[in-house]
Tab-separated table of C-alpha atoms in Angstrom:
chain	number	residue	atom	x	y	z
A	1	LEU	CA	-1.895	41.688	-78.355
A	2	TYR	CA	-3.739	39.171	-76.469
A	3	VAL	CA	-7.281	40.994	-76.536
A	4	ALA	CA	-6.770	41.194	-80.603
A	5	SER	CA	-5.755	37.304	-80.263
A	6	ILE	CA	-8.653	36.452	-77.817
A	7	LEU	CA	-11.450	38.574	-80.024
A	8	ALA	CA	-10.234	36.604	-82.995
A	9	GLY	CA	-9.940	33.448	-81.299
A	10	LEU	CA	-13.559	33.644	-80.196
A	11	CYS	CA	-14.343	32.817	-84.067
A	12	GLN	CA	-13.134	29.356	-82.860
A	13	VAL	CA	-16.136	29.165	-80.174
A	14	TYR	CA	-18.531	29.254	-83.253
A	15	ILE	CA	-16.903	25.975	-84.369
A	16	GLY	CA	-16.454	24.436	-81.341
A	17	TYR	CA	-20.215	25.377	-80.321
A	18	ASP	CA	-21.712	23.989	-83.673
A	19	SER	CA	-19.759	20.787	-83.210
A	20	ASN	CA	-21.032	19.646	-79.796
A	21	THR	CA	-24.145	21.340	-80.815
A	22	PHE	CA	-24.853	18.722	-83.487
A	23	SER	CA	-23.530	16.079	-81.121
A	24	SER	CA	-26.061	17.304	-78.243
A	25	VAL	CA	-29.032	17.474	-80.546
A	26	LEU	CA	-28.687	13.901	-81.723
A	27	VAL	CA	-29.795	12.606	-78.554
A	28	ILE	CA	-32.867	15.114	-77.769
A	29	ASP	CA	-36.121	12.859	-78.872
A	30	ASN	CA	-38.001	15.908	-80.277
A	31	TRP	CA	-35.410	16.957	-82.448
A	32	LYS	CA	-35.378	13.704	-84.504
A	33	GLU	CA	-38.858	13.416	-84.394
A	34	PHE	CA	-38.779	17.370	-86.253
A	35	MET	CA	-36.166	15.998	-88.639
A	36	GLY	CA	-38.255	12.787	-89.470
A	37	ASN	CA	-36.229	10.259	-87.297
A	38	PRO	CA	-32.824	10.484	-89.555
A	39	ASP	CA	-31.010	7.319	-90.083
A	40	ASP	CA	-27.299	7.308	-89.745
A	41	VAL	CA	-26.823	8.007	-93.581
A	42	GLN	CA	-29.149	11.249	-93.243
A	43	ILE	CA	-27.338	12.259	-89.972
A	44	GLY	CA	-23.922	11.923	-91.849
A	45	SER	CA	-25.450	14.002	-94.663
A	46	LEU	CA	-26.510	17.022	-92.284
A	47	GLN	CA	-22.464	16.975	-91.210
A	48	THR	CA	-21.797	16.841	-94.736
A	49	CYS	CA	-23.759	19.843	-95.960
A	50	TYR	CA	-22.408	21.953	-93.509
A	51	THR	CA	-18.922	21.048	-94.406
A	52	VAL	CA	-18.644	20.929	-98.231
A	53	PRO	CA	-19.520	24.478	-98.646
A	54	THR	CA	-16.724	25.546	-95.846
A	55	ILE	CA	-14.382	23.295	-97.756
A	56	ILE	CA	-15.150	24.518	-101.084
A	57	LEU	CA	-15.495	28.562	-100.187
A	58	ALA	CA	-12.553	28.182	-97.927
A	59	ILE	CA	-10.092	27.129	-100.653
A	60	PHE	CA	-11.096	29.026	-103.414
A	61	VAL	CA	-13.028	32.314	-102.115
A	62	ALA	CA	-12.059	33.435	-98.870
A	63	PRO	CA	-8.244	33.603	-99.588
A	64	TYR	CA	-8.894	36.037	-102.115
A	65	ILE	CA	-11.034	38.063	-99.543
A	66	GLN	CA	-8.413	37.891	-96.883
A	67	ASP	CA	-5.722	39.138	-99.258
A	68	ARG	CA	-7.714	41.603	-100.899
A	69	TRP	CA	-9.480	43.376	-97.913
A	70	GLY	CA	-8.151	42.225	-94.946
A	71	ARG	CA	-8.078	39.605	-92.225
A	72	ARG	CA	-10.735	41.612	-90.110
A	73	LEU	CA	-13.300	41.877	-93.261
A	74	SER	CA	-12.927	38.147	-93.547
A	75	MET	CA	-13.829	37.305	-90.055
A	76	SER	CA	-16.689	40.112	-89.783
A	77	LEU	CA	-17.937	38.785	-92.769
A	78	GLY	CA	-18.123	34.918	-91.665
A	79	SER	CA	-19.412	36.113	-88.426
A	80	VAL	CA	-22.401	38.140	-89.589
A	81	ILE	CA	-23.086	34.707	-92.000
A	82	ILE	CA	-23.174	32.448	-88.930
A	83	VAL	CA	-25.787	34.861	-87.130
A	84	ILE	CA	-27.939	34.309	-90.028
A	85	ALA	CA	-27.497	30.391	-90.350
A	86	ALA	CA	-28.103	30.121	-86.127
A	87	LEU	CA	-31.410	32.219	-86.570
A	88	VAL	CA	-32.718	29.965	-89.430
A	89	MET	CA	-31.898	26.729	-87.790
A	90	ALA	CA	-33.753	28.149	-84.753
A	91	LEU	CA	-36.274	29.341	-85.999
A	92	THR	CA	-37.331	27.357	-89.069
A	93	PRO	CA	-40.695	25.530	-89.097
A	94	ASN	CA	-39.573	22.447	-91.139
A	95	SER	CA	-36.833	20.272	-91.408
A	96	THR	CA	-36.115	21.924	-94.851
A	97	GLY	CA	-35.010	25.239	-93.071
A	98	PHE	CA	-32.949	23.276	-90.767
A	99	TRP	CA	-30.851	21.667	-93.454
A	100	ALA	CA	-30.914	25.336	-95.524
A	101	GLY	CA	-29.323	26.667	-92.194
A	102	ARG	CA	-26.251	24.136	-91.883
A	103	VAL	CA	-25.902	24.929	-95.424
A	104	VAL	CA	-25.375	28.639	-94.822
A	105	LEU	CA	-23.575	28.196	-91.557
A	106	GLY	CA	-20.800	26.523	-93.360
A	107	VAL	CA	-20.357	29.262	-95.581
A	108	GLY	CA	-19.867	31.612	-92.770
A	109	GLN	CA	-17.198	29.038	-91.506
A	110	ALA	CA	-15.201	29.543	-94.596
A	111	PHE	CA	-14.579	32.987	-93.649
A	112	VAL	CA	-13.618	32.835	-89.979
A	113	TYR	CA	-10.703	30.448	-90.878
A	114	ALA	CA	-8.692	33.730	-91.396
A	115	ALA	CA	-8.641	34.027	-87.685
A	116	PRO	CA	-5.630	31.831	-86.770
A	117	THR	CA	-3.515	33.251	-89.654
A	118	TYR	CA	-4.335	36.808	-88.279
A	119	MET	CA	-3.516	35.204	-84.585
A	120	SER	CA	-0.056	33.932	-86.383
A	121	GLU	CA	0.778	37.196	-88.270
A	122	CYS	CA	0.265	39.507	-85.214
A	123	ALA	CA	2.330	37.550	-82.632
A	124	THR	CA	5.923	37.689	-81.815
A	125	ARG	CA	8.240	34.804	-82.556
A	126	THR	CA	8.816	34.173	-78.751
A	127	ILE	CA	5.089	33.545	-77.633
A	128	ARG	CA	3.715	32.691	-81.213
A	129	GLY	CA	2.825	29.252	-80.245
A	130	ARG	CA	0.923	30.607	-76.885
A	131	ILE	CA	-0.913	32.872	-78.931
A	132	VAL	CA	-2.212	30.641	-82.087
A	133	GLY	CA	-2.736	27.993	-79.217
A	134	ILE	CA	-5.621	30.311	-77.912
A	135	TRP	CA	-7.555	29.272	-81.076
A	136	GLN	CA	-7.727	25.629	-79.474
A	137	ILE	CA	-8.774	27.090	-75.860
A	138	THR	CA	-11.643	28.854	-77.546
A	139	TRP	CA	-12.752	25.811	-79.428
A	140	ALA	CA	-12.800	23.985	-76.389
A	141	PHE	CA	-14.858	26.684	-74.409
A	142	GLY	CA	-17.037	26.943	-77.362
A	143	ALA	CA	-17.930	23.103	-77.219
A	144	LEU	CA	-18.095	23.141	-73.323
A	145	VAL	CA	-20.999	26.107	-73.461
A	146	SER	CA	-22.917	24.063	-76.113
A	147	THR	CA	-23.008	21.043	-74.032
A	148	VAL	CA	-23.693	22.838	-70.766
A	149	ILE	CA	-26.641	24.458	-72.699
A	150	ALA	CA	-27.795	21.285	-73.703
A	151	ILE	CA	-27.645	19.865	-70.152
A	152	GLY	CA	-29.976	22.661	-69.263
A	153	ALA	CA	-32.425	22.351	-72.001
A	154	THR	CA	-32.617	18.299	-72.347
A	155	SER	CA	-33.233	18.583	-68.299
A	156	ASN	CA	-36.531	20.780	-69.107
A	157	PRO	CA	-39.314	18.410	-71.356
A	158	SER	CA	-41.650	21.504	-70.958
A	159	LEU	CA	-39.580	23.158	-72.982
A	160	GLY	CA	-40.663	20.992	-75.902
A	161	GLN	CA	-39.200	21.874	-79.600
A	162	TRP	CA	-37.291	24.797	-77.664
A	163	GLN	CA	-34.822	22.067	-76.402
A	164	TRP	CA	-33.063	21.830	-79.203
A	165	ARG	CA	-34.264	25.414	-80.450
A	166	LEU	CA	-32.695	27.241	-77.518
A	167	ILE	CA	-29.223	25.185	-78.358
A	168	GLU	CA	-29.253	26.687	-81.582
A	169	ILE	CA	-30.463	30.199	-81.356
A	170	THR	CA	-27.713	30.862	-78.639
A	171	GLN	CA	-25.246	30.665	-81.317
A	172	VAL	CA	-25.599	34.031	-82.328
A	173	VAL	CA	-23.963	35.838	-79.226
A	174	ILE	CA	-20.307	35.331	-79.663
A	175	PRO	CA	-20.358	36.111	-83.777
A	176	SER	CA	-22.475	39.176	-83.393
A	177	ILE	CA	-19.335	40.436	-80.502
A	178	VAL	CA	-16.730	39.382	-83.207
A	179	ALA	CA	-18.538	41.011	-86.095
A	180	VAL	CA	-18.359	44.523	-84.469
A	181	GLY	CA	-15.540	44.020	-82.053
A	182	ILE	CA	-12.972	43.197	-84.613
A	183	TRP	CA	-13.070	46.359	-86.063
A	184	PHE	CA	-11.489	47.926	-82.825
A	185	VAL	CA	-8.113	45.804	-82.889
A	186	PRO	CA	-5.410	46.351	-85.427
A	187	GLU	CA	-5.272	44.752	-88.886
A	188	SER	CA	-2.689	42.245	-89.454
A	189	PRO	CA	0.807	44.465	-89.778
A	190	ARG	CA	2.117	42.059	-92.276
A	191	TRP	CA	-1.349	42.488	-94.510
A	192	LEU	CA	-0.781	46.304	-94.144
A	193	VAL	CA	2.904	46.270	-95.302
A	194	GLU	CA	1.829	43.839	-98.088
A	195	HIS	CA	-0.610	46.742	-99.109
A	196	ASP	CA	2.041	49.333	-98.648
A	197	HIS	CA	0.156	50.713	-95.397
A	198	ILE	CA	3.470	51.336	-93.707
A	199	GLU	CA	2.352	53.864	-90.975
A	200	LYS	CA	-0.745	51.737	-90.572
A	201	ALA	CA	1.968	48.752	-89.564
A	202	ARG	CA	3.720	50.624	-87.579
A	203	ASP	CA	0.808	51.971	-85.440
A	204	ALA	CA	-0.543	48.228	-85.502
A	205	LEU	CA	2.777	46.971	-83.961
A	206	THR	CA	3.095	49.445	-81.692
A	207	ARG	CA	-0.428	48.598	-80.130
A	208	LEU	CA	0.367	44.989	-80.243
A	209	ARG	CA	3.835	45.166	-78.620
A	210	THR	CA	5.164	46.108	-75.318
A	211	ALA	CA	7.385	48.912	-74.403
A	212	GLU	CA	10.595	46.359	-74.212
A	213	ASP	CA	9.607	45.081	-77.812
A	214	ASP	CA	11.753	46.819	-80.933
A	215	VAL	CA	8.630	47.830	-82.963
A	216	GLU	CA	11.051	49.390	-85.707
A	217	LYS	CA	13.298	46.394	-86.006
A	218	GLU	CA	10.270	43.936	-86.560
A	219	LEU	CA	8.709	46.649	-88.866
A	220	ALA	CA	12.206	46.551	-90.991
A	221	ASP	CA	12.501	42.761	-90.948
A	222	ILE	CA	8.501	42.803	-92.185
A	223	ILE	CA	9.435	45.209	-94.973
A	224	GLU	CA	12.684	43.663	-96.267
A	225	ALA	CA	10.698	40.163	-96.285
A	226	VAL	CA	7.834	41.546	-98.128
A	227	ARG	CA	9.807	43.656	-100.678
A	228	TRP	CA	11.682	40.388	-101.447
A	229	GLU	CA	8.648	38.519	-102.055
A	230	LYS	CA	7.369	41.207	-104.398
A	231	GLU	CA	10.578	41.457	-106.526
A	232	ASN	CA	11.248	37.760	-106.668
A	233	THR	CA	7.781	36.011	-106.387
A	234	THR	CA	3.994	36.029	-107.257
A	235	LYS	CA	1.082	34.766	-106.032
A	236	LEU	CA	1.640	31.052	-107.384
A	237	SER	CA	-0.662	28.829	-108.716
A	238	ILE	CA	-1.529	25.327	-106.848
A	239	ARG	CA	0.855	23.894	-109.874
A	240	GLU	CA	3.709	26.348	-109.164
A	241	VAL	CA	3.761	25.565	-105.787
A	242	PHE	CA	3.895	21.883	-106.070
A	243	VAL	CA	7.088	22.629	-108.339
A	244	ASP	CA	8.585	24.705	-105.639
A	245	LYS	CA	10.137	21.894	-103.720
A	246	SER	CA	10.073	24.025	-100.395
A	247	LEU	CA	6.480	25.178	-100.475
A	248	ARG	CA	5.638	21.459	-101.574
A	249	HIS	CA	7.257	20.107	-98.454
A	250	ARG	CA	5.433	22.329	-96.344
A	251	LEU	CA	1.692	22.109	-97.985
A	252	LEU	CA	2.299	18.317	-97.925
A	253	ILE	CA	3.291	18.840	-94.031
A	254	ALA	CA	0.222	20.995	-93.379
A	255	CYS	CA	-2.321	18.862	-95.159
A	256	PHE	CA	-1.461	15.792	-93.401
A	257	LEU	CA	-1.236	17.441	-90.135
A	258	ASN	CA	-4.773	18.959	-90.766
A	259	LEU	CA	-6.067	15.532	-91.587
A	260	PHE	CA	-4.484	13.884	-88.695
A	261	ASN	CA	-6.344	16.296	-86.452
A	262	GLN	CA	-9.677	14.834	-87.314
A	263	VAL	CA	-8.826	10.907	-87.633
A	264	CYS	CA	-6.604	10.685	-84.313
A	265	GLY	CA	-10.166	9.867	-82.794
A	266	ASN	CA	-11.276	13.952	-82.195
A	267	ASN	CA	-13.725	13.981	-84.743
A	268	ALA	CA	-15.479	11.016	-83.571
A	269	MET	CA	-16.061	12.029	-80.351
A	270	ASN	CA	-16.687	15.539	-80.796
A	271	ASN	CA	-19.792	14.784	-83.192
A	272	PHE	CA	-20.864	11.508	-82.066
A	273	GLY	CA	-19.660	11.591	-78.320
A	274	SER	CA	-23.183	11.752	-76.964
A	275	GLN	CA	-24.121	8.584	-78.864
A	276	VAL	CA	-20.757	6.898	-77.494
A	277	TYR	CA	-21.676	7.613	-74.391
A	278	LEU	CA	-25.520	7.097	-74.740
A	279	ALA	CA	-24.615	3.556	-75.484
A	280	ALA	CA	-22.438	3.103	-72.649
A	281	PHE	CA	-24.558	4.406	-69.940
A	282	SER	CA	-27.972	4.177	-71.667
A	283	SER	CA	-28.929	7.808	-70.239
A	284	SER	CA	-29.075	10.800	-72.678
A	285	SER	CA	-28.431	13.138	-69.270
A	286	ILE	CA	-25.628	11.148	-68.373
A	287	ALA	CA	-24.027	11.139	-71.957
A	288	LEU	CA	-24.195	14.800	-72.145
A	289	THR	CA	-22.614	15.319	-68.714
A	290	MET	CA	-19.631	12.930	-69.863
A	291	GLN	CA	-19.594	15.074	-72.752
A	292	ALA	CA	-19.287	18.181	-70.705
A	293	VAL	CA	-16.748	16.346	-68.725
A	294	GLN	CA	-14.840	15.594	-72.087
A	295	ASP	CA	-14.960	19.462	-72.845
A	296	VAL	CA	-13.261	20.872	-69.714
A	297	VAL	CA	-10.694	18.361	-69.805
A	298	GLN	CA	-9.927	19.396	-73.520
A	299	MET	CA	-10.069	23.039	-72.639
A	300	VAL	CA	-7.561	22.046	-69.674
A	301	GLY	CA	-5.243	20.485	-72.237
A	302	ALA	CA	-5.297	23.460	-74.378
A	303	MET	CA	-4.606	25.931	-71.587
A	304	ILE	CA	-1.333	23.754	-71.023
A	305	ALA	CA	-0.634	24.120	-74.692
A	306	ILE	CA	-0.212	28.126	-74.219
A	307	LEU	CA	2.093	27.573	-71.245
A	308	TRP	CA	4.677	25.340	-72.576
A	309	ILE	CA	4.301	24.906	-76.276
A	310	ASP	CA	7.077	27.841	-76.916
A	311	ARG	CA	9.271	25.816	-74.648
A	312	ILE	CA	9.270	22.401	-75.640
A	313	GLY	CA	8.373	22.990	-79.382
A	314	ARG	CA	6.087	21.520	-82.204
A	315	ARG	CA	7.373	18.234	-82.871
A	316	ARG	CA	7.654	16.863	-79.388
A	317	ALA	CA	4.072	17.974	-78.515
A	318	LEU	CA	2.653	16.207	-81.890
A	319	PHE	CA	5.131	12.985	-81.785
A	320	TRP	CA	4.571	12.226	-78.040
A	321	GLY	CA	0.811	13.382	-78.046
A	322	ALA	CA	0.213	11.064	-80.681
A	323	LEU	CA	1.665	7.988	-78.649
A	324	PHE	CA	0.101	8.889	-75.683
A	325	MET	CA	-3.253	9.206	-77.253
A	326	CYS	CA	-3.105	5.700	-79.210
A	327	VAL	CA	-2.453	4.285	-75.661
A	328	MET	CA	-5.758	5.731	-74.218
A	329	LEU	CA	-7.774	4.954	-77.288
A	330	ILE	CA	-6.701	1.236	-76.638
A	331	ILE	CA	-7.964	1.416	-72.975
A	332	ALA	CA	-11.219	3.115	-73.898
A	333	GLY	CA	-11.913	0.696	-76.533
A	334	SER	CA	-10.842	-2.358	-74.596
A	335	ILE	CA	-12.786	-2.027	-71.685
A	336	PRO	CA	-16.107	-2.422	-73.217
A	337	VAL	CA	-14.925	-4.818	-75.486
A	338	GLY	CA	-13.739	-7.051	-72.653
A	339	LEU	CA	-17.232	-6.844	-70.994
A	340	GLY	CA	-18.702	-8.391	-73.910
A	341	GLY	CA	-21.481	-5.466	-74.501
A	342	ASP	CA	-21.935	-1.806	-74.852
A	343	ASN	CA	-23.957	-1.175	-71.809
A	344	ILE	CA	-21.227	-0.900	-69.142
A	345	THR	CA	-23.175	0.818	-66.277
A	346	LYS	CA	-23.528	-2.454	-64.376
A	347	ASN	CA	-19.759	-2.070	-64.021
A	348	THR	CA	-18.761	1.114	-61.978
A	349	GLY	CA	-14.984	0.590	-61.951
A	350	ALA	CA	-14.830	-0.090	-65.997
A	351	ALA	CA	-16.914	2.790	-66.776
A	352	ALA	CA	-14.922	4.970	-64.264
A	353	VAL	CA	-11.722	3.755	-66.109
A	354	MET	CA	-13.031	4.144	-69.889
A	355	VAL	CA	-14.323	7.596	-69.206
A	356	LEU	CA	-10.486	8.540	-67.519
A	357	ALA	CA	-9.098	7.018	-70.383
A	358	ILE	CA	-11.228	9.251	-73.149
A	359	CYS	CA	-10.414	12.198	-70.617
A	360	LEU	CA	-6.608	11.893	-70.669
A	361	PHE	CA	-6.911	11.314	-74.632
A	362	TYR	CA	-8.014	15.003	-74.679
A	363	LEU	CA	-5.616	16.378	-71.999
A	364	ALA	CA	-2.931	15.289	-74.570
A	365	PHE	CA	-4.989	16.084	-77.874
A	366	GLY	CA	-5.190	19.897	-76.531
A	367	PRO	CA	-1.572	20.922	-76.393
A	368	SER	CA	-0.571	18.530	-79.159
A	369	TRP	CA	-2.725	17.663	-82.356
A	370	GLY	CA	-5.241	20.395	-81.316
A	371	ALA	CA	-3.225	23.558	-80.818
A	372	SER	CA	-0.152	22.537	-82.164
A	373	VAL	CA	-1.635	21.685	-85.562
A	374	TRP	CA	-3.128	25.126	-86.109
A	375	ILE	CA	0.550	26.642	-84.760
A	376	VAL	CA	2.557	25.074	-87.609
A	377	THR	CA	-0.130	25.230	-90.220
A	378	THR	CA	-0.087	29.268	-89.781
A	379	GLU	CA	3.224	29.806	-89.315
A	380	ILE	CA	5.189	27.899	-92.215
A	381	PHE	CA	4.076	29.286	-95.165
A	382	PRO	CA	5.569	32.481	-96.727
A	383	MET	CA	3.271	35.948	-97.204
A	384	ASN	CA	2.749	35.631	-100.857
A	385	VAL	CA	1.042	32.341	-100.627
A	386	ARG	CA	0.192	32.272	-96.836
A	387	ALA	CA	-3.674	32.706	-96.867
A	388	GLN	CA	-3.855	30.546	-99.838
A	389	LEU	CA	-1.985	27.855	-98.685
A	390	VAL	CA	-3.350	28.088	-95.062
A	391	GLY	CA	-6.934	27.866	-96.466
A	392	ILE	CA	-6.323	24.415	-98.465
A	393	SER	CA	-4.355	22.704	-95.662
A	394	SER	CA	-6.669	23.617	-92.834
A	395	GLN	CA	-9.557	22.318	-95.010
A	396	PHE	CA	-8.058	18.753	-94.732
A	397	GLN	CA	-9.541	19.153	-91.322
A	398	ASN	CA	-13.201	19.654	-92.850
A	399	ILE	CA	-12.523	16.833	-95.559
A	400	GLY	CA	-11.796	14.465	-92.750
A	401	SER	CA	-14.268	15.535	-90.932
A	402	LEU	CA	-16.520	14.975	-93.784
A	403	ALA	CA	-15.275	11.346	-94.575
A	404	LEU	CA	-16.036	10.429	-90.810
A	405	SER	CA	-19.309	12.244	-90.401
A	406	GLN	CA	-20.044	9.518	-93.717
A	407	ALA	CA	-18.367	6.519	-91.808
A	408	PHE	CA	-18.440	6.523	-88.407
A	409	PRO	CA	-22.044	6.284	-87.694
A	410	THR	CA	-22.120	3.107	-89.544
A	411	MET	CA	-18.803	2.121	-88.445
A	412	PHE	CA	-19.592	2.491	-84.660
A	413	THR	CA	-23.241	0.387	-85.643
A	414	LYS	CA	-21.088	-2.650	-86.830
A	415	LEU	CA	-18.030	-2.410	-84.727
A	416	SER	CA	-19.005	-0.676	-81.492
A	417	TYR	CA	-16.211	-0.014	-79.499
A	418	LYS	CA	-13.513	-1.872	-81.487
A	419	SER	CA	-13.676	1.047	-83.972
A	420	MET	CA	-11.144	2.851	-81.304
A	421	TYR	CA	-8.773	0.282	-82.509
A	422	VAL	CA	-8.817	2.026	-85.848
A	423	PHE	CA	-8.007	5.320	-84.437
A	424	ALA	CA	-5.307	4.149	-82.327
A	425	GLY	CA	-3.621	2.904	-85.534
A	426	PHE	CA	-3.765	6.295	-87.218
A	427	ASN	CA	-2.149	7.654	-84.050
A	428	ILE	CA	0.776	5.201	-84.561
A	429	PHE	CA	1.144	6.353	-88.408
A	430	MET	CA	0.892	10.059	-87.139
A	431	ALA	CA	3.795	9.561	-84.923
A	432	ILE	CA	6.113	8.347	-87.810
A	433	VAL	CA	5.106	11.053	-89.926
A	434	VAL	CA	6.068	13.603	-87.663
A	435	TRP	CA	9.472	11.991	-86.762
A	436	PHE	CA	10.463	11.678	-90.303
A	437	PHE	CA	9.112	14.753	-91.956
A	438	LEU	CA	8.316	17.756	-89.344
A	439	PRO	CA	11.181	20.290	-88.559
A	440	GLU	CA	10.947	22.362	-85.263
A	441	THR	CA	9.599	25.712	-85.996
A	442	LYS	CA	9.601	27.327	-82.283
A	443	GLY	CA	11.521	30.426	-81.733
A	444	VAL	CA	11.778	31.748	-85.540
A	445	SER	CA	10.124	34.775	-86.980
A	446	LEU	CA	7.510	34.461	-90.056
A	447	GLU	CA	9.897	36.146	-92.315
A	448	GLU	CA	12.820	33.521	-91.759
A	449	ILE	CA	10.818	30.561	-91.354
A	450	ASP	CA	11.664	29.772	-95.096
A	451	GLU	CA	15.261	28.590	-93.908
A	452	ILE	CA	14.264	25.748	-91.823
A	453	PHE	CA	12.364	24.099	-95.160
A	454	GLY	CA	15.297	25.133	-97.471
A	455	GLY	CA	13.765	28.207	-99.033
A	456	VAL	CA	15.704	31.618	-98.695
A	457	ASN	CA	15.709	33.646	-95.670
A	458	ARG	CA	13.940	36.353	-97.326
A	459	VAL	CA	14.886	39.184	-94.605
A	460	GLN	CA	18.930	38.143	-95.095
A	461	ALA	CA	18.440	37.553	-98.718
A	462	GLN	CA	17.058	41.405	-99.398
A	463	ARG	CA	19.517	42.806	-97.012
A	464	GLU	CA	22.273	41.178	-99.238
A	465	LYS	CA	20.571	42.501	-101.875
A	466	GLU	CA	20.491	46.211	-100.726
A	467	GLY	CA	24.276	45.902	-99.192
A	468	ILE	CA	23.178	45.456	-95.829
A	469	THR	CA	26.197	43.350	-93.728
A	470	ASP	CA	24.327	43.276	-90.615
A	471	ASN	CA	23.688	39.649	-89.873
A	472	LYS	CA	23.451	39.672	-86.267
A	473	ASP	CA	19.706	38.676	-86.377
A	474	ASP	CA	20.034	35.972	-88.687
A	475	VAL	CA	18.127	32.562	-87.945
A	476	VAL	CA	19.980	29.929	-86.128
A	477	VAL	CA	18.288	26.792	-86.362
A	478	ASP	CA	18.808	24.480	-83.118
A	479	GLU	CA	21.050	21.793	-83.261
A	480	LYS	CA	18.839	20.081	-81.286
A	481	LYS	CA	15.671	20.529	-83.050
A	482	ASP	CA	15.424	16.841	-83.922
A	483	SER	CA	15.291	15.323	-80.115
A	484	MET	CA	12.116	13.935	-78.806
A	485	VAL	CA	13.327	13.494	-75.402
């Protein structure tokens, strides 16, 4: 299970790598010259041309590929496309080729979003949070690797344009591994049952479970749930999803959570962190080093998630994470604002506190609005619409990223570090939404999670329909699920 999850999780390495790659090249002078010294609008457009194809394809095309041909094929296809994109960006003789590579990269990213769904469907109910939490760790790992390579490249001016070309071409390594390696791990057992490959599903579960797990019981639950879906539901249109109160509730929650993942301040620091640090420390080498420190802390935070997210639950992580991040953003923004200028290198103590606040922000973000958002998104939808609705809701991260990529460069130019206060305000709103609208989902199987959202327990419903009266495995919703302490 862990081997399959880590291999699928490597898809997130691409996304984390590219996010910091883009942030890193923004402070490389020969890249700026190669691109014609782009202004704030052009820099935002470079992010947009990557994000737009991801959003469109992830909503309208990738779910069909996932449902028709499987989660593994979608991940492999996306990985191959990303390899092509990286080669185009690294070897292009002109800026037009770089723009084209960004577009192709966005196409590939749309298909690798099958990975968190695959991880959730392969996991057991007791460690599903831990397994999907790997997705956030690999993002942070990709970001860290990108920054380390950028530090090495920028410290060697003799490389010339290969300072940034080297950063781009190293993107081919991990997707090449996933494109081939994903075929050596089992397909999602739930997808196999959905397509009537029962024996293959049994074999997949056997490979993914330990000797102590009851494979036959789990397989029976999946079969019952899928059978109920086939007899009582269809592939729903978006209009029909909004008619269903339970699905509408879940889709809106997932969309907002994914949007909040970006507007909490995470996106701005990931995509433009090097510029923020450059303004503070007036040194590109220090800016990239600070970016690396930020990435390490974020990875540590994500590692914390896999250790305790299945114990304390999703609600607590998201609620308290938002409040803590709010405080850290206020501190990080207040220091340079209070000193009356961007460059704070003359005040070592103030600079240290600012960096510490940003690091603590990411230490909290990793297990909360990093990992927990993906965990909730991939576990709350039923099988018949999971790929479609995960595709829609997860793209609200890219919609948020798209908006911020256009707004943040200009906002930071005008507001400087006061822009941190804007993100702090978003975090307060996020905590309120979690408090009132998100139920706890830890410890419940994917087949039985509908009951928490006012839907039908599909396993129990099918058993009752077939006259099976053994209810010992029915869902028991924790009466303390709403507790935040």
